[in-house]
PDB file of C-alpha atoms in Angstrom:
ATOM      1  CA  MET A1321       7.044   6.282 -12.925  1.00 93.00           C
ATOM      2  CA  LYS A1322       3.938   8.334 -12.404  1.00 96.00           C
ATOM      3  CA  SER A1323       1.434   7.345  -9.729  1.00 96.00           C
ATOM      4  CA  ASP A1324      -1.371   7.033 -12.299  1.00 96.00           C
ATOM      5  CA  GLU A1325       0.661   4.421 -14.201  1.00 97.00           C
ATOM      6  CA  ILE A1326       0.686   2.244 -11.081  1.00 98.00           C
ATOM      7  CA  LEU A1327      -3.049   2.662 -10.579  1.00 98.00           C
ATOM      8  CA  GLN A1328      -3.738   1.836 -14.234  1.00 97.00           C
ATOM      9  CA  TYR A1329      -1.515  -1.262 -14.006  1.00 98.00           C
ATOM     10  CA  CYS A1330      -3.601  -2.505 -11.078  1.00 98.00           C
ATOM     11  CA  LEU A1331      -6.926  -1.833 -12.771  1.00 97.00           C
ATOM     12  CA  LYS A1332      -5.736  -3.560 -15.952  1.00 97.00           C
ATOM     13  CA  TYR A1333      -4.149  -6.672 -14.458  1.00 97.00           C
ATOM     14  CA  LEU A1334      -6.087  -7.278 -11.228  1.00 98.00           C
ATOM     15  CA  ASP A1335      -9.606  -8.441 -12.080  1.00 97.00           C
ATOM     16  CA  GLY A1336     -12.431  -7.190  -9.898  1.00 97.00           C
ATOM     17  CA  THR A1337     -10.631  -4.059  -8.735  1.00 97.00           C
ATOM     18  CA  VAL A1338     -11.958  -0.522  -8.460  1.00 96.00           C
ATOM     19  CA  LEU A1339     -10.353   2.862  -7.895  1.00 96.00           C
ATOM     20  CA  VAL A1340     -11.612   4.814  -4.875  1.00 93.00           C
ATOM     21  CA  ASN A1341     -10.571   8.330  -3.895  1.00 91.00           C
ATOM     22  CA  SER A1342     -10.772   8.880  -0.145  1.00 81.00           C
ATOM     23  CA  TRP A1343      -8.912  10.527   2.722  1.00 74.00           C
ATOM     24  CA  GLY A1344      -6.610  12.294   0.270  1.00 75.00           C
ATOM     25  CA  GLU A1345      -5.493   9.000  -1.251  1.00 89.00           C
ATOM     26  CA  LYS A1346      -6.264   7.002  -4.345  1.00 96.00           C
ATOM     27  CA  GLY A1347      -6.934   3.381  -3.463  1.00 95.00           C
ATOM     28  CA  ILE A1348      -7.243   0.152  -5.408  1.00 97.00           C
ATOM     29  CA  PHE A1349      -9.822  -2.098  -3.787  1.00 96.00           C
ATOM     30  CA  TYR A1350     -10.894  -5.625  -4.577  1.00 97.00           C
ATOM     31  CA  ASN A1351     -14.643  -5.325  -5.053  1.00 96.00           C
ATOM     32  CA  PRO A1352     -16.017  -7.350  -7.976  1.00 94.00           C
ATOM     33  CA  ASN A1353     -19.332  -5.943  -9.214  1.00 90.00           C
ATOM     34  CA  ASN A1354     -19.164  -3.370  -6.374  1.00 89.00           C
ATOM     35  CA  THR A1355     -20.725  -5.964  -4.078  1.00 89.00           C
ATOM     36  CA  LEU A1356     -19.380  -4.420  -0.872  1.00 88.00           C
ATOM     37  CA  LYS A1357     -19.772  -0.774   0.092  1.00 86.00           C
ATOM     38  CA  ARG A1358     -16.063  -0.098  -0.409  1.00 84.00           C
ATOM     39  CA  GLY A1359     -14.275  -3.406  -0.995  1.00 92.00           C
ATOM     40  CA  VAL A1360     -10.965  -4.602   0.427  1.00 95.00           C
ATOM     41  CA  TYR A1361      -7.787  -2.520   0.229  1.00 93.00           C
ATOM     42  CA  ILE A1362      -5.031  -3.765  -2.053  1.00 97.00           C
ATOM     43  CA  LEU A1363      -2.934  -0.659  -2.622  1.00 97.00           C
ATOM     44  CA  THR A1364      -3.044   3.082  -2.052  1.00 96.00           C
ATOM     45  CA  ILE A1365      -1.209   6.062  -3.466  1.00 97.00           C
ATOM     46  CA  LYS A1366      -0.708   8.927  -1.038  1.00 96.00           C
ATOM     47  CA  GLU A1367       0.460  12.251  -2.460  1.00 95.00           C
ATOM     48  CA  LYS A1368       0.402  14.559   0.563  1.00 93.00           C
ATOM     49  CA  ASP A1369       0.997  14.419   4.276  1.00 91.00           C
ATOM     50  CA  GLY A1370      -1.988  13.620   6.445  1.00 85.00           C
ATOM     51  CA  GLU A1371      -2.861  14.656   9.987  1.00 82.00           C
ATOM     52  CA  ASN A1372      -1.445  11.423  11.466  1.00 83.00           C
ATOM     53  CA  ASP A1373       1.108  10.606   8.768  1.00 88.00           C
ATOM     54  CA  LYS A1374       3.802  13.155   8.007  1.00 90.00           C
ATOM     55  CA  SER A1375       6.784  10.799   8.278  1.00 94.00           C
ATOM     56  CA  SER A1376       7.449  10.506   4.539  1.00 96.00           C
ATOM     57  CA  ASN A1377       7.383  14.270   3.952  1.00 96.00           C
ATOM     58  CA  LEU A1378       5.004  13.808   1.033  1.00 96.00           C
ATOM     59  CA  ASN A1379       4.446  17.540   0.698  1.00 95.00           C
ATOM     60  CA  ARG A1380       7.684  17.729  -1.290  1.00 95.00           C
ATOM     61  CA  GLU A1381       7.160  18.486  -4.981  1.00 95.00           C
ATOM     62  CA  ASN A1382       6.368  15.426  -7.142  1.00 95.00           C
ATOM     63  CA  ILE A1383       6.641  12.922  -4.266  1.00 97.00           C
ATOM     64  CA  TYR A1384       4.122  10.136  -3.740  1.00 97.00           C
ATOM     65  CA  ARG A1385       4.063   6.914  -1.744  1.00 98.00           C
ATOM     66  CA  VAL A1386       2.748   3.535  -2.867  1.00 98.00           C
ATOM     67  CA  ASN A1387       1.352   1.537   0.082  1.00 97.00           C
ATOM     68  CA  LEU A1388       0.247  -2.090   0.148  1.00 97.00           C
ATOM     69  CA  GLY A1389      -0.497  -4.814   2.614  1.00 95.00           C
ATOM     70  CA  VAL A1390       1.291  -8.152   2.365  1.00 97.00           C
ATOM     71  CA  GLN A1391       0.990 -11.287   4.455  1.00 96.00           C
ATOM     72  CA  LYS A1392       2.776 -10.950   7.791  1.00 96.00           C
ATOM     73  CA  LYS A1393       5.031 -13.876   6.877  1.00 97.00           C
ATOM     74  CA  THR A1394       6.243 -11.974   3.807  1.00 98.00           C
ATOM     75  CA  PHE A1395       6.742  -8.813   5.854  1.00 98.00           C
ATOM     76  CA  ILE A1396       8.862 -10.740   8.391  1.00 98.00           C
ATOM     77  CA  ASN A1397      10.918 -12.313   5.583  1.00 98.00           C
ATOM     78  CA  MET A1398      11.594  -8.848   4.192  1.00 98.00           C
ATOM     79  CA  PHE A1399      12.185  -6.877   7.405  1.00 98.00           C
ATOM     80  CA  GLY A1400      12.818  -9.364  10.225  1.00 97.00           C
ATOM     81  CA  GLU A1401       9.858  -8.584  12.477  1.00 97.00           C
ATOM     82  CA  ILE A1402       6.433  -7.036  12.777  1.00 97.00           C
ATOM     83  CA  PRO A1403       6.734  -3.855  14.853  1.00 98.00           C
ATOM     84  CA  LYS A1404       4.375  -2.859  17.638  1.00 97.00           C
ATOM     85  CA  ARG A1405       1.465  -0.595  16.780  1.00 97.00           C
ATOM     86  CA  PRO A1406       2.511   3.041  17.202  1.00 96.00           C
ATOM     87  CA  GLY A1407       0.523   5.545  19.234  1.00 93.00           C
ATOM     88  CA  LYS A1408      -1.801   7.974  17.471  1.00 87.00           C
ATOM     89  CA  GLY A1409       0.198  10.386  15.339  1.00 87.00           C
ATOM     90  CA  CYS A1410       3.403   8.356  15.823  1.00 93.00           C
ATOM     91  CA  ILE A1411       5.380   6.049  13.549  1.00 95.00           C
ATOM     92  CA  VAL A1412       6.562   2.476  14.026  1.00 96.00           C
ATOM     93  CA  ASP A1413       9.798   1.913  15.916  1.00 96.00           C
ATOM     94  CA  MET A1414      11.960   0.683  13.041  1.00 97.00           C
ATOM     95  CA  GLU A1415      15.296   1.986  11.785  1.00 95.00           C
ATOM     96  CA  TYR A1416      14.253   3.294   8.381  1.00 97.00           C
ATOM     97  CA  ASP A1417      14.340   6.683   6.725  1.00 97.00           C
ATOM     98  CA  PHE A1418      10.702   6.939   5.654  1.00 97.00           C
ATOM     99  CA  THR A1419      11.534   9.847   3.309  1.00 97.00           C
ATOM    100  CA  THR A1420      13.808   7.691   1.119  1.00 97.00           C
ATOM    101  CA  THR A1421      12.669   7.327  -2.482  1.00 98.00           C
ATOM    102  CA  ASN A1422      12.795   4.263  -4.724  1.00 98.00           C
ATOM    103  CA  GLU A1423      13.268   1.731  -1.924  1.00 98.00           C
ATOM    104  CA  ILE A1424      10.765  -0.825  -0.646  1.00 98.00           C
ATOM    105  CA  ILE A1425      10.488  -0.265   3.110  1.00 98.00           C
ATOM    106  CA  PRO A1426       7.986  -0.845   5.928  1.00 98.00           C
ATOM    107  CA  HIS A1427       5.048   1.544   6.006  1.00 98.00           C
ATOM    108  CA  PRO A1428       5.808   4.221   8.624  1.00 97.00           C
ATOM    109  CA  VAL A1429       2.416   3.911  10.352  1.00 96.00           C
ATOM    110  CA  TYR A1430       0.849   0.602   9.255  1.00 96.00           C
ATOM    111  CA  ALA A1431       3.858  -1.729   9.286  1.00 98.00           C
ATOM    112  CA  TRP A1432       2.317  -3.372  12.368  1.00 97.00           C
ATOM    113  CA  MET A1433      -0.418  -4.643  10.016  1.00 96.00           C
ATOM    114  CA  GLY A1434       2.082  -5.943   7.437  1.00 97.00           C
ATOM    115  CA  TRP A1435       1.985  -2.903   5.162  1.00 97.00           C
ATOM    116  CA  ILE A1436       4.974  -1.890   3.054  1.00 98.00           C
ATOM    117  CA  CYS A1437       5.615   1.182   0.925  1.00 98.00           C
ATOM    118  CA  CYS A1438       7.834   2.803  -1.659  1.00 98.00           C
ATOM    119  CA  LEU A1439       8.194   6.479  -2.479  1.00 98.00           C
ATOM    120  CA  ASN A1440       8.472   7.238  -6.188  1.00 98.00           C
ATOM    121  CA  PRO A1441       9.501   3.799  -7.475  1.00 98.00           C
ATOM    122  CA  THR A1442      11.382   3.652 -10.772  1.00 98.00           C
ATOM    123  CA  GLU A1443      10.219   1.118 -13.343  1.00 97.00           C
ATOM    124  CA  LYS A1444      12.884  -1.313 -12.059  1.00 98.00           C
ATOM    125  CA  THR A1445      11.655  -1.013  -8.470  1.00 98.00           C
ATOM    126  CA  PHE A1446       8.051  -1.235  -9.642  1.00 98.00           C
ATOM    127  CA  ASP A1447       8.979  -4.580 -11.259  1.00 98.00           C
ATOM    128  CA  GLU A1448      10.114  -5.686  -7.761  1.00 98.00           C
ATOM    129  CA  LEU A1449       6.781  -4.475  -6.355  1.00 98.00           C
ATOM    130  CA  LYS A1450       4.661  -6.397  -8.890  1.00 98.00           C
ATOM    131  CA  PRO A1451       4.827  -9.800  -7.118  1.00 98.00           C
ATOM    132  CA  LEU A1452       4.074  -8.038  -3.826  1.00 98.00           C
ATOM    133  CA  ILE A1453       1.086  -6.308  -5.428  1.00 98.00           C
ATOM    134  CA  GLN A1454      -0.059  -9.716  -6.657  1.00 98.00           C
ATOM    135  CA  GLU A1455       0.250 -11.051  -3.113  1.00 98.00           C
ATOM    136  CA  ALA A1456      -1.707  -8.082  -1.757  1.00 98.00           C
ATOM    137  CA  TYR A1457      -4.368  -8.759  -4.398  1.00 98.00           C
ATOM    138  CA  GLU A1458      -4.659 -12.441  -3.467  1.00 97.00           C
ATOM    139  CA  TYR A1459      -4.728 -11.536   0.238  1.00 96.00           C
ATOM    140  CA  ALA A1460      -7.535  -9.041  -0.447  1.00 96.00           C
ATOM    141  CA  GLN A1461      -9.476 -11.765  -2.268  1.00 96.00           C
ATOM    142  CA  LEU A1462      -9.283 -13.968   0.858  1.00 95.00           C
ATOM    143  CA  LYS A1463     -10.477 -11.129   3.084  1.00 94.00           C
ATOM    144  CA  TYR A1464     -13.275 -10.363   0.619  1.00 94.00           C
ATOM    145  CA  LYS A1465     -14.546 -13.958   0.765  1.00 90.00           C
ATOM    146  CA  LYS A1466     -14.662 -13.787   4.574  1.00 88.00           C
ATOM    147  CA  ARG A1467     -16.623 -10.526   4.496  1.00 84.00           C
ATOM    148  CA  LYS A1468     -19.136 -11.889   2.012  1.00 76.00           C
ATOM    149  CA  LYS A1469     -20.105 -14.804   4.292  1.00 65.00           C
TER     150      LYS A1469
END
């Protein structure tokens, strides 16, 4: 799959979402009618290494990483525990190869917040991501309601 196909899927099927380019990433935010300045993160696509995030070796040709935040309960069901927050420029202390493609794994930096990721998912793996994207969308809607109060 191409990264733009994932972004277009989100914009088509997740009402009230917008695409924002920032910090070298493309992000899908829940922000109906652009009510908030930015909105609430649902999913990002990162296509190159950043200053504090080189663990996935995204500077390889044609490699991208899909990132999304799920409920901590879901994260624990998938991976057993929420790791401690890593120090600046470090990655979480979990036994994963964060350069692996086409596998849903904890996010190398933001797993402590319940974020997961997948490098270059195939269509089959993207089908496995769809319910998790839906969860991230619903979670973003809850956060949005709290911010609007």
